[in-house]
XYZ file of C-alpha atoms in Angstrom:
765
model
C 48.546 22.598 -40.578
C 50.454 21.177 -42.779
C 52.750 20.268 -39.987
C 50.315 18.661 -38.204
C 49.467 16.614 -41.225
C 52.818 15.530 -41.338
C 53.228 14.436 -37.297
C 50.502 12.429 -37.909
C 51.433 10.784 -41.027
C 54.956 9.988 -39.770
C 52.694 8.947 -36.357
C 50.493 6.075 -39.021
C 54.046 4.890 -40.117
C 55.478 4.342 -36.912
C 51.720 2.480 -35.718
C 51.418 0.361 -38.996
C 54.868 -0.314 -39.166
C 55.014 -1.961 -35.989
C 53.301 -5.729 -34.424
C 51.292 -3.680 -31.808
C 48.919 -1.373 -34.340
C 48.304 -4.689 -36.244
C 48.312 -7.483 -33.610
C 45.508 -4.459 -31.894
C 43.454 -4.247 -34.788
C 43.445 -8.286 -34.771
C 42.701 -9.020 -32.131
C 39.297 -6.979 -31.997
C 38.076 -7.721 -35.066
C 38.484 -11.516 -33.998
C 36.959 -10.233 -29.582
C 33.999 -8.022 -32.247
C 33.288 -11.274 -34.792
C 32.407 -13.902 -32.276
C 30.035 -10.647 -30.234
C 28.702 -9.859 -33.191
C 27.754 -13.273 -34.548
C 27.132 -14.467 -30.626
C 24.066 -11.883 -30.563
C 23.183 -12.041 -34.556
C 23.174 -16.296 -33.798
C 20.739 -15.548 -31.642
C 18.059 -14.203 -33.631
C 18.583 -17.196 -36.132
C 18.325 -19.458 -33.948
C 15.010 -17.879 -32.546
C 13.736 -17.630 -35.877
C 14.343 -20.860 -36.807
C 12.968 -22.080 -33.646
C 9.237 -20.508 -35.001
C 9.720 -17.430 -31.774
C 8.374 -14.214 -33.116
C 11.303 -11.515 -33.061
C 11.380 -7.486 -33.471
C 13.626 -4.812 -32.816
C 16.363 -6.592 -34.784
C 18.720 -3.830 -35.358
C 18.611 -2.413 -31.707
C 19.109 -6.468 -30.380
C 22.259 -6.559 -32.786
C 23.934 -3.178 -31.956
C 22.585 -2.229 -27.982
C 20.244 -3.686 -25.163
C 22.024 -5.814 -22.909
C 23.209 -7.838 -26.084
C 24.244 -6.307 -28.911
C 28.031 -5.430 -30.132
C 28.533 -2.209 -29.758
C 27.060 -2.267 -25.848
C 30.235 -5.118 -25.728
C 32.125 -3.580 -27.482
C 31.689 -0.124 -25.231
C 32.958 -2.129 -22.078
C 36.713 -3.863 -23.863
C 37.297 -0.192 -25.221
C 39.424 0.543 -22.518
C 41.780 -2.781 -23.049
C 42.883 -0.997 -26.298
C 43.771 2.479 -26.121
C 46.419 2.838 -23.823
C 48.803 0.026 -25.685
C 48.117 2.652 -28.214
C 48.529 5.601 -27.108
C 51.590 4.243 -24.576
C 54.003 5.574 -26.903
C 52.518 8.551 -28.501
C 54.787 10.660 -26.306
C 56.818 8.745 -23.837
C 58.526 6.935 -27.009
C 59.911 10.618 -28.299
C 60.735 11.131 -24.391
C 62.883 7.850 -23.470
C 64.724 7.861 -26.884
C 65.886 11.928 -26.775
C 63.594 12.936 -30.272
C 61.485 15.132 -27.740
C 64.653 17.383 -28.476
C 64.665 17.137 -32.517
C 60.663 18.213 -32.311
C 61.898 21.153 -29.761
C 64.526 22.781 -31.986
C 62.829 22.554 -35.304
C 60.322 25.436 -36.359
C 56.763 23.255 -34.955
C 54.907 24.124 -32.189
C 53.698 21.976 -28.921
C 49.753 22.369 -30.076
C 51.367 21.104 -33.605
C 52.837 18.098 -31.924
C 49.913 16.892 -29.642
C 47.530 16.991 -32.438
C 49.383 16.245 -34.868
C 49.893 12.955 -32.876
C 46.268 13.319 -32.279
C 45.205 13.187 -35.588
C 46.836 9.881 -36.357
C 44.332 8.507 -33.014
C 41.209 9.370 -35.031
C 42.394 7.891 -38.347
C 43.366 4.574 -36.354
C 40.014 5.273 -34.608
C 38.618 5.279 -37.995
C 39.513 1.730 -38.937
C 38.306 0.575 -36.144
C 35.098 1.845 -36.499
C 35.328 0.567 -40.430
C 36.064 -2.678 -38.899
C 32.874 -2.123 -37.146
C 31.181 -0.510 -40.140
C 31.364 -4.377 -41.584
C 28.827 -6.228 -39.092
C 26.671 -2.787 -39.763
C 26.924 -3.443 -43.628
C 26.150 -7.160 -42.879
C 23.689 -6.918 -41.059
C 22.047 -3.946 -43.747
C 21.201 -6.947 -45.607
C 20.495 -10.092 -43.679
C 18.106 -7.920 -41.615
C 14.584 -6.706 -42.852
C 13.959 -3.103 -42.898
C 17.525 -2.128 -40.718
C 17.528 0.976 -39.194
C 20.240 2.511 -40.296
C 20.268 5.445 -38.254
C 20.243 3.734 -35.017
C 23.116 1.953 -36.672
C 25.434 5.228 -37.031
C 24.194 6.238 -33.848
C 25.710 3.191 -31.968
C 28.857 4.897 -34.018
C 29.478 7.552 -33.749
C 29.340 7.180 -29.840
C 31.955 4.732 -29.923
C 33.620 6.878 -32.182
C 34.198 10.032 -29.592
C 34.803 7.166 -26.643
C 38.024 5.926 -28.919
C 38.807 9.815 -29.132
C 38.044 10.263 -25.611
C 40.110 7.602 -24.490
C 43.028 8.967 -26.795
C 42.950 11.892 -25.289
C 43.319 10.820 -22.788
C 46.480 8.497 -23.195
C 48.085 10.978 -25.120
C 48.302 13.519 -21.815
C 49.330 9.867 -19.720
C 52.341 9.645 -22.280
C 53.634 13.273 -22.070
C 54.162 12.427 -18.475
C 56.533 10.208 -18.415
C 59.305 8.194 -20.261
C 57.968 4.432 -19.347
C 55.814 3.223 -22.388
C 54.136 0.934 -19.653
C 53.458 3.224 -17.188
C 51.756 5.427 -19.788
C 49.561 2.390 -20.840
C 49.505 1.868 -16.307
C 48.038 5.779 -15.805
C 45.223 5.698 -18.705
C 43.947 2.686 -17.105
C 44.139 4.489 -13.505
C 42.463 7.926 -15.551
C 40.089 6.046 -16.746
C 38.959 3.453 -13.682
C 39.106 7.102 -11.550
C 36.709 8.487 -14.183
C 34.558 5.457 -14.476
C 34.331 5.484 -10.904
C 33.880 9.573 -9.707
C 29.991 9.115 -10.651
C 29.712 7.684 -7.070
C 31.406 9.732 -4.717
C 30.856 11.992 -3.068
C 26.769 11.945 -4.197
C 25.633 13.234 0.057
C 26.633 16.633 -1.495
C 24.291 17.928 -4.196
C 26.727 19.742 -5.194
C 29.401 17.865 -5.491
C 27.226 15.564 -6.606
C 25.815 16.472 -9.927
C 29.846 16.862 -10.937
C 31.289 14.106 -9.704
C 28.523 12.207 -12.016
C 29.311 14.583 -14.783
C 32.443 13.409 -15.165
C 32.211 9.886 -14.923
C 32.957 7.594 -18.152
C 31.336 5.005 -17.365
C 29.140 4.513 -19.631
C 28.394 7.892 -21.383
C 28.208 5.702 -24.843
C 25.273 3.740 -23.743
C 22.341 6.231 -25.556
C 24.127 6.331 -28.617
C 24.370 2.982 -29.114
C 20.659 2.706 -27.930
C 19.556 5.256 -30.700
C 19.446 8.682 -28.895
C 21.955 11.536 -29.003
C 21.755 13.738 -26.668
C 24.009 17.268 -26.450
C 24.801 16.629 -23.006
C 26.709 13.230 -24.464
C 28.415 14.933 -27.590
C 29.723 17.613 -25.458
C 30.874 16.085 -22.739
C 33.416 13.594 -24.302
C 34.184 16.973 -27.068
C 35.214 18.540 -23.261
C 37.330 15.504 -22.425
C 39.423 15.928 -25.297
C 40.110 19.574 -25.515
C 41.050 19.028 -21.771
C 43.142 16.985 -22.074
C 44.933 17.217 -25.409
C 45.402 21.137 -23.372
C 46.738 19.583 -20.737
C 49.274 18.063 -23.247
C 50.198 20.837 -24.899
C 50.486 23.174 -21.434
C 52.906 19.553 -20.091
C 55.390 20.165 -22.710
C 55.667 23.965 -22.488
C 56.749 23.309 -18.604
C 59.260 20.721 -20.411
C 60.868 23.616 -23.103
C 59.907 26.410 -20.664
C 61.053 24.647 -17.379
C 57.942 26.801 -15.875
C 57.872 26.604 -12.182
C 55.689 24.011 -10.658
C 53.231 27.024 -8.774
C 52.787 28.304 -12.473
C 52.569 24.562 -14.008
C 49.643 23.657 -11.393
C 48.081 26.809 -11.759
C 47.090 26.689 -15.451
C 45.951 22.900 -15.204
C 43.879 23.764 -12.398
C 42.727 26.621 -14.399
C 41.411 24.363 -16.907
C 40.168 21.689 -15.085
C 37.919 24.138 -13.354
C 37.336 25.903 -17.072
C 35.651 22.002 -18.303
C 34.104 20.987 -15.055
C 32.088 24.424 -15.366
C 31.073 23.699 -18.940
C 30.289 20.354 -18.061
C 27.893 21.083 -15.680
C 25.943 23.203 -17.316
C 26.016 21.394 -20.103
C 24.211 18.708 -18.217
C 21.578 21.131 -17.350
C 17.532 19.978 -18.858
C 17.225 23.127 -19.514
C 19.949 23.599 -21.829
C 20.154 19.616 -23.475
C 19.021 18.651 -26.700
C 17.457 15.484 -28.068
C 17.182 13.635 -31.457
C 16.196 10.186 -31.249
C 17.227 8.435 -33.642
C 14.919 5.074 -33.281
C 12.295 4.979 -36.811
C 9.732 4.174 -34.109
C 10.925 6.845 -31.747
C 11.230 4.673 -28.714
C 13.471 6.617 -27.224
C 10.858 9.609 -26.902
C 7.761 10.142 -24.917
C 4.258 9.310 -26.815
C 2.310 12.005 -28.593
C -0.322 11.131 -25.409
C 2.004 11.778 -23.000
C 4.093 15.111 -24.128
C -0.104 16.900 -24.563
C -0.619 15.803 -21.307
C 3.268 17.957 -20.639
C 1.901 21.039 -22.579
C -1.046 21.137 -20.799
C 0.866 21.588 -17.265
C 2.212 25.367 -17.670
C 4.407 26.447 -14.667
C 6.724 25.035 -12.001
C 6.672 20.928 -11.430
C 8.769 19.950 -8.421
C 8.651 15.862 -7.953
C 9.590 16.016 -3.893
C 10.213 11.853 -3.065
C 10.198 10.439 0.891
C 11.693 7.892 1.297
C 10.981 6.633 4.283
C 14.751 4.865 5.954
C 12.798 2.365 7.404
C 11.338 0.961 4.451
C 12.214 -1.818 2.061
C 12.749 0.988 -0.748
C 14.783 3.062 0.435
C 17.837 2.285 -1.107
C 16.877 3.883 -4.529
C 16.610 7.168 -2.918
C 19.781 6.928 -1.308
C 22.438 9.737 -2.641
C 23.836 7.104 -3.872
C 21.544 6.288 -6.181
C 19.878 9.459 -6.931
C 20.829 10.740 -10.191
C 19.803 7.691 -11.231
C 16.874 7.614 -9.955
C 16.339 11.086 -12.105
C 17.676 9.750 -14.679
C 13.716 7.780 -14.699
C 12.121 11.251 -15.406
C 15.049 12.221 -17.880
C 12.474 11.955 -20.748
C 9.856 14.034 -19.062
C 12.237 16.721 -18.570
C 13.566 16.701 -22.167
C 10.101 18.787 -22.730
C 9.735 20.356 -19.310
C 13.220 21.320 -18.262
C 12.142 22.779 -15.136
C 10.626 20.059 -13.358
C 12.639 20.382 -9.933
C 13.334 17.360 -7.725
C 14.231 17.016 -4.270
C 14.744 14.197 -1.619
C 13.485 13.863 2.105
C 14.525 11.867 4.415
C 12.722 10.467 7.285
C 11.647 8.188 9.232
C 7.878 6.781 10.336
C 6.485 3.032 11.658
C 6.158 0.732 8.065
C 4.121 -2.438 7.902
C 6.861 -4.610 8.134
C 8.082 -8.281 9.701
C 11.474 -8.287 8.097
C 12.288 -5.328 10.816
C 11.627 -6.584 14.201
C 13.259 -10.200 13.189
C 16.194 -8.392 12.418
C 16.201 -5.776 14.842
C 14.637 -7.343 18.231
C 13.645 -5.445 20.954
C 14.867 -1.725 18.935
C 12.668 0.804 19.248
C 11.653 2.349 16.032
C 14.541 5.237 16.671
C 17.313 2.874 17.296
C 16.724 0.661 14.162
C 16.966 4.384 12.091
C 20.341 4.759 13.862
C 20.945 1.416 13.411
C 20.393 1.008 9.174
C 21.866 5.115 8.576
C 25.091 4.244 10.173
C 24.739 0.108 7.671
C 24.205 2.387 5.059
C 26.467 5.809 5.883
C 23.997 7.877 5.985
C 23.884 11.543 8.234
C 21.225 11.492 10.776
C 20.532 14.693 11.308
C 19.822 14.980 7.536
C 16.866 11.988 8.512
C 12.987 13.971 9.581
C 12.050 12.290 12.916
C 7.879 11.324 12.623
C 6.547 14.695 14.491
C 8.766 16.145 12.019
C 7.733 14.247 8.628
C 4.576 14.908 9.676
C 4.305 18.530 10.382
C 5.375 18.577 6.392
C 2.704 16.034 5.164
C 1.025 12.980 5.692
C 2.034 9.817 4.108
C -0.218 7.655 6.496
C -2.084 6.847 3.231
C 0.553 5.958 1.743
C 1.300 3.607 4.105
C 4.670 5.839 5.210
C 6.595 3.776 2.317
C 8.756 4.900 -0.921
C 6.547 7.732 -2.900
C 7.093 11.364 -4.753
C 4.384 13.487 -4.347
C 4.739 15.627 -7.503
C 3.518 19.454 -6.929
C 2.081 22.627 -9.566
C 2.885 25.684 -9.279
C -0.478 26.616 -8.744
C -1.088 23.847 -5.520
C -2.267 21.210 -7.296
C -1.113 17.272 -5.863
C -0.882 14.045 -6.445
C 1.011 11.069 -5.318
C 3.694 8.930 -7.982
C 4.164 5.374 -6.102
C 6.304 2.535 -6.713
C 4.612 -1.144 -7.191
C 5.635 -4.445 -5.544
C 7.056 -5.425 -8.859
C 10.181 -8.034 -7.845
C 11.411 -7.040 -11.217
C 10.851 -3.202 -12.060
C 8.969 -1.341 -8.870
C 9.166 1.868 -10.529
C 6.389 3.030 -11.926
C 6.927 3.410 -16.265
C 4.974 6.170 -18.981
C 1.771 5.120 -18.301
C 2.058 5.631 -15.066
C 3.953 9.109 -14.928
C 2.058 9.930 -17.597
C -1.659 9.037 -15.339
C -0.191 11.271 -12.689
C 0.526 14.221 -14.796
C -2.045 14.142 -16.204
C -4.237 13.958 -12.608
C -2.765 17.471 -12.277
C -3.972 18.927 -15.839
C -7.513 17.437 -15.949
C -10.129 16.124 -14.404
C -9.919 12.499 -15.178
C -12.258 9.954 -14.869
C -14.471 8.891 -11.579
C -15.607 4.808 -11.356
C -18.438 4.667 -9.071
C -18.949 0.812 -6.632
C -22.267 0.982 -5.783
C -22.672 -0.319 -2.452
C -25.133 -0.933 0.171
C -26.708 -3.881 -1.086
C -23.189 -6.832 -0.027
C -21.884 -5.736 -3.388
C -18.075 -6.839 -3.858
C -16.433 -3.575 -2.255
C -13.998 -1.286 -2.837
C -11.874 -0.596 0.503
C -12.278 -4.319 2.049
C -9.049 -6.268 0.918
C -10.697 -9.453 1.763
C -10.879 -12.061 -1.189
C -14.262 -11.977 -2.255
C -13.528 -7.822 -2.478
C -12.347 -4.995 -5.082
C -9.730 -3.356 -3.566
C -6.883 -4.908 -5.945
C -7.839 -3.838 -9.336
C -9.724 -0.759 -7.686
C -7.366 1.320 -6.068
C -4.335 -0.773 -4.107
C -1.730 1.478 -4.259
C 1.441 -1.258 -4.413
C -0.672 -2.804 -7.753
C 1.299 -1.005 -10.712
C -2.190 -2.077 -12.565
C -4.881 -0.879 -10.058
C -7.855 2.347 -11.296
C -6.412 4.569 -9.334
C -2.510 4.084 -10.905
C -3.578 4.194 -14.312
C -5.933 7.377 -14.320
C -9.001 6.553 -12.541
C -10.947 8.100 -9.656
C -12.803 5.554 -7.131
C -15.808 6.437 -4.752
C -18.564 5.280 -3.658
C -22.187 5.209 -4.616
C -25.457 4.491 -2.786
C -28.382 4.588 -5.255
C -30.414 6.000 -1.640
C -28.958 8.920 -3.462
C -28.793 11.021 -6.866
C -25.691 9.410 -8.901
C -23.432 12.163 -8.857
C -23.604 14.178 -11.962
C -19.089 13.645 -12.039
C -19.308 9.149 -12.328
C -18.119 8.173 -15.324
C -18.234 4.257 -14.933
C -21.079 2.650 -12.183
C -19.916 -0.137 -11.213
C -22.733 -2.772 -9.816
C -21.193 -6.419 -8.134
C -22.690 -9.230 -6.687
C -25.803 -7.440 -4.715
C -27.353 -9.462 -2.270
C -30.408 -8.044 -1.425
C -33.187 -6.329 -3.616
C -33.247 -2.601 -4.460
C -35.582 -0.333 -3.132
C -37.633 1.312 -5.605
C -36.275 4.451 -5.408
C -33.149 2.759 -5.955
C -34.332 1.005 -8.617
C -35.392 4.896 -10.088
C -31.725 6.524 -9.999
C -29.928 3.422 -11.197
C -32.763 3.716 -14.483
C -32.484 7.384 -14.395
C -28.728 6.431 -14.676
C -28.789 4.638 -17.727
C -31.091 6.686 -19.193
C -28.925 9.465 -19.221
C -26.528 7.305 -21.387
C -24.239 6.703 -17.992
C -21.471 4.148 -18.696
C -22.027 1.262 -16.476
C -20.869 -2.799 -15.230
C -22.445 -5.338 -13.598
C -21.431 -8.441 -12.132
C -23.492 -11.386 -11.925
C -23.270 -14.523 -9.681
C -24.605 -18.118 -9.888
C -28.090 -18.177 -6.958
C -28.413 -14.240 -8.096
C -30.072 -14.632 -11.147
C -33.313 -13.301 -9.206
C -31.921 -9.988 -8.081
C -29.502 -9.061 -10.503
C -31.577 -9.529 -13.496
C -35.032 -6.798 -12.774
C -31.147 -4.900 -12.875
C -30.892 -6.042 -16.916
C -33.914 -6.984 -18.661
C -34.019 -4.271 -19.928
C -30.883 -4.123 -20.989
C -31.901 -6.675 -23.332
C -29.531 -9.085 -21.347
C -30.608 -12.078 -19.103
C -28.671 -14.195 -16.653
C -28.837 -17.760 -17.431
C -29.966 -20.532 -14.357
C -27.751 -22.614 -13.201
C -23.625 -22.345 -13.742
C -21.773 -22.548 -15.965
C -19.504 -25.535 -16.204
C -16.580 -27.889 -17.394
C -15.008 -30.441 -15.628
C -11.499 -30.968 -15.547
C -9.261 -33.183 -13.359
C -7.044 -30.327 -11.725
C -9.697 -28.061 -11.249
C -13.819 -27.111 -9.840
C -15.966 -28.022 -12.490
C -16.932 -24.755 -12.166
C -14.160 -22.799 -12.883
C -15.154 -21.103 -16.798
C -12.020 -20.604 -18.580
C -12.795 -18.661 -22.039
C -11.262 -16.767 -24.667
C -11.132 -13.225 -25.975
C -13.603 -12.508 -29.285
C -11.819 -11.300 -31.960
C -14.739 -8.395 -31.739
C -13.104 -7.480 -28.193
C -10.450 -7.103 -30.083
C -12.057 -4.190 -31.933
C -13.201 -2.586 -29.289
C -9.585 -2.034 -27.282
C -6.054 -2.461 -27.752
C -5.187 -3.908 -24.768
C -7.763 -6.719 -25.010
C -6.630 -7.434 -28.360
C -3.091 -7.853 -27.351
C -4.722 -10.471 -24.297
C -5.762 -11.829 -27.851
C -2.865 -12.645 -29.743
C -0.987 -13.779 -26.488
C -4.056 -16.199 -25.986
C -3.917 -14.644 -22.334
C -7.679 -16.710 -21.527
C -10.705 -15.325 -18.828
C -10.971 -16.952 -15.404
C -14.592 -17.005 -14.392
C -14.399 -19.431 -10.851
C -18.268 -19.563 -10.777
C -19.848 -17.452 -13.924
C -23.192 -17.770 -15.235
C -23.914 -17.628 -19.074
C -25.661 -14.035 -20.160
C -28.971 -14.409 -23.374
C -29.030 -11.102 -24.765
C -31.484 -9.985 -27.965
C -30.614 -7.469 -29.733
C -34.472 -4.820 -30.074
C -33.618 -3.067 -27.373
C -31.808 -0.771 -29.381
C -28.071 -1.907 -28.526
C -25.340 -2.956 -30.450
C -24.481 -6.028 -28.236
C -20.907 -7.027 -28.422
C -19.995 -10.493 -27.183
C -15.924 -10.210 -25.479
C -16.245 -13.162 -24.337
C -17.169 -17.253 -24.540
C -16.178 -20.483 -22.963
C -14.890 -23.428 -25.315
C -16.238 -25.097 -27.840
C -16.792 -28.499 -26.534
C -17.230 -29.785 -23.142
C -18.527 -26.798 -21.431
C -22.729 -26.663 -20.322
C -25.035 -24.775 -18.130
C -25.375 -26.713 -15.048
C -28.746 -26.780 -13.223
C -29.314 -29.613 -11.203
C -25.902 -30.058 -8.669
C -24.781 -27.178 -6.555
C -22.053 -28.491 -4.811
C -19.147 -28.448 -6.481
C -16.579 -30.502 -3.501
C -18.599 -33.222 -2.838
C -20.772 -34.151 -6.012
C -20.251 -35.259 -9.431
C -21.567 -33.387 -11.856
C -22.743 -34.832 -15.206
C -24.664 -33.186 -18.468
C -28.168 -34.214 -18.404
C -30.316 -33.658 -22.039
C -33.572 -34.215 -19.774
C -33.187 -30.906 -17.882
C -32.132 -28.481 -21.120
C -27.869 -29.165 -19.875
C -26.551 -29.062 -23.750
C -22.641 -28.384 -24.640
C -22.447 -25.313 -26.176
C -20.141 -22.326 -26.792
C -21.487 -19.584 -24.141
C -20.701 -15.699 -24.096
C -19.486 -14.676 -20.588
C -19.224 -10.757 -20.878
C -20.854 -9.167 -23.538
C -21.249 -5.027 -23.735
C -23.464 -2.861 -25.454
C -23.167 0.179 -26.550
C -25.847 2.884 -28.682
C -25.556 7.079 -29.197
C -28.093 8.322 -26.181
C -27.800 12.106 -24.973
C -24.988 12.680 -28.029
C -22.670 10.774 -26.427
C -21.995 7.170 -27.042
C -22.983 5.077 -23.982
C -21.531 1.550 -22.953
C -21.979 -0.715 -20.689
C -20.359 -3.899 -19.573
C -21.678 -7.207 -18.460
C -20.215 -10.041 -16.577
C -21.611 -14.166 -15.476
C -19.616 -13.252 -12.554
C -18.466 -10.778 -9.969
C -15.493 -13.335 -8.279
C -13.445 -12.998 -11.329
C -12.160 -9.172 -10.761
C -11.645 -10.154 -6.884
C -9.113 -9.444 -4.535
C -8.138 -13.324 -4.883
C -8.814 -13.553 -8.552
C -7.386 -10.638 -10.355
C -3.611 -12.021 -10.177
C -4.066 -15.484 -9.689
C -2.152 -18.184 -11.392
C -2.705 -21.599 -12.014
C -0.564 -24.210 -13.284
C -1.525 -24.970 -17.237
C -3.643 -21.487 -17.370
C -2.432 -18.140 -19.068
C -5.092 -15.989 -17.942
C -4.569 -12.457 -17.618
C -7.493 -11.386 -16.013
C -5.572 -7.764 -14.191
C -5.765 -7.140 -18.103
C -9.449 -7.599 -19.122
C -9.555 -4.561 -16.673
C -7.697 -2.340 -18.330
C -8.728 -3.324 -21.728
C -12.502 -2.894 -20.888
C -12.184 0.146 -18.597
C -10.124 1.779 -21.059
C -12.968 1.486 -23.369
C -14.925 2.176 -20.851
C -13.758 5.691 -20.169
C -13.927 7.343 -23.903
C -10.076 5.805 -24.693
C -8.541 8.070 -22.452
C -6.801 6.122 -19.749
C -4.810 3.841 -19.019
C -2.753 6.381 -21.215
C -2.755 5.152 -24.472
C 1.269 4.114 -24.929
C 1.734 1.905 -27.790
C 4.440 2.952 -30.381
C 3.959 1.836 -34.140
C 6.492 -2.018 -34.129
C 9.280 -2.052 -35.319
C 9.812 -2.872 -39.087
C 12.776 -4.859 -38.272
C 11.331 -8.454 -37.479
C 13.638 -11.039 -39.690
C 16.358 -12.357 -40.846
C 17.609 -13.742 -43.935
C 19.925 -16.164 -42.229
C 19.468 -19.899 -41.674
C 21.356 -21.807 -39.710
C 23.775 -22.896 -42.013
C 23.580 -19.371 -43.028
C 25.246 -19.177 -40.104
C 28.057 -21.200 -39.880
C 29.259 -19.812 -43.164
C 28.283 -16.652 -41.078
C 30.762 -16.704 -37.930
C 33.912 -18.804 -40.557
C 33.573 -15.920 -42.769
C 33.543 -12.785 -40.209
C 35.332 -14.881 -37.044
C 38.364 -16.528 -39.275
C 37.970 -14.963 -42.906
C 38.523 -11.228 -41.765
C 41.041 -12.474 -39.050
C 42.972 -13.622 -41.690
C 43.052 -10.544 -43.868
C 44.298 -8.653 -41.492
C 46.758 -11.090 -40.304
C 48.135 -11.169 -44.405
C 48.750 -7.525 -44.484
C 49.981 -7.109 -41.933
C 52.941 -9.651 -42.846
C 52.863 -8.582 -45.890
C 53.298 -4.483 -44.726
C 56.485 -6.490 -42.378
C 57.793 -7.840 -45.189
C 57.790 -5.251 -47.472
C 59.536 -2.750 -44.482
C 62.265 -5.852 -44.085
C 62.179 -5.480 -47.804
C 63.452 -1.788 -47.313
């Protein structure tokens, strides 16, 4: 051990007496200072502009813009310059013969020189620690554990790079060749991730071998045993190869024996790496204060209820526009989307099936005019280099599973050992089509328990949950490519005919825009449901008051005559923009989010709601109109050709109107929940995602918020985490200028001073 320390000390003296080590340290510090002040300055400017800032620790050091993220991408430029002379210098000068003639082993030589690199790596980490300490003093509630996790990841990365550089230095007496060889090895280890991805076993190995982004999890606050073992295995591999290389030189070993040893060591490393990357052998530690890198407790509770195995089969239609996400080259990245879930249920088995079948796409016919479906498949498969023998025909896939209900889109089938099945979809979201925790957990929950069923009343011209017309309700209820559709958030959908008894499993009953009167039998069915404490949503419309009021009068609510109007320059006067009340925010956190973010609720054609409080219900106004400019128009009915004017003689007056309200009461040992809306168009296919210039509407958030409350807070899955407390910086714009000068200029000048001082002192000696 003493010999190792002596060699390390000698190597460090050689390093720090040379300009290379100091130059690398100065350039590294200069670059890190620029990166840090750039990211930190973004937070300072945002706060100065009165924007909300939050999660500042991760933003400063992790994520897309953080210091550690950028440093990880540039470390490969520094380490080869440090390691290129470790053994090459000994080989070129002939001093290696002195080492061989001295009582020192190959292992001591290698470990001594490597230990010197570890110390130099600590110096680099010490530089980064300066930015951590500065941030800890200037960021409120700084999350130290996240920063320490990032430093650990970068240090392990430096150690891995150093071991590779040491090995390459032992192969040649030319330092430049050693540096170039190290860069070549690092490039190979980065690119190997995309090689041979169509072979399942080889895919796992090449993906594990890749060093690209290996410190990402550390930098973003998650310590995984797979990543730690990866670095340790890589370090041990290249140190062992270096020792074997010195033995070959020292003992004049034949090339067959030498290569056999090299290959044997490499295969051992591969086997260890393969098993360390298996989900069942992984362990995790989330260093973030609010456990942002871990499933929420609600999701964990769902996973705990899922006993036995689970298979996720991804069906990839080669003719579908989303097929790229499931190609062999993307399989490992796709699997990582379930990494949080496999952490708690490692026995999840993931499979991929490729096929082609009919899709709804004009793009295909435009790109491949006159081609049959099979010819289109062959052309695409040739372009993406996919073996057509692995692609099932329409007839073959239909014998396995019927995907017509999913329009043959990219879809996953979740199947338990007990036979329970459900689909997990991707969505037509431009930025990120993949399901997030809320949708994945909702699908898992569907496998382990009964979900709320929303029943839509039909038979009297009501809004349909199955049609795609502008006025109907399919989009928010069961439009499968729409992320926020109820069916994707944990609800089941059914149609209900009041001619028959309402099924007992109906959790929420929806009656929207009745166009003909209910029969006495239907009224009796509805009244029985209400009397039993069933949850209910009723949506009215102007000109339907005579039909709708009999349904809600027993509840103490009445649709006002006429139509609410608020004239504006750009929109029809009957477009009412309602605001979330404080009481609504207390019912549902999703509605509270709407209120905090100043989102509104649009109702094109709306009646006001009158109500009394003596029917045994607690009445809670959820949405109200503006304080001025809105009145209940009774005379005008043509809002396109006629001009609306308030006529006080007819009882028209400006006031605040309630457009949506909630009722609740305790009955039959449960809380009954009812929502009444003065408009039915607000949830229609054409309106729920409508965008109008100058209006911040979020009607889909209203859907999620109200149905969350109606389902007794069961679904959508509540995936909230505590808000990170590091939401303020104690540095102003003037202070930021001083910081830039001190870190970019000051730190670099201090290092330059030390470098010159040591150089002069050495010259004097």
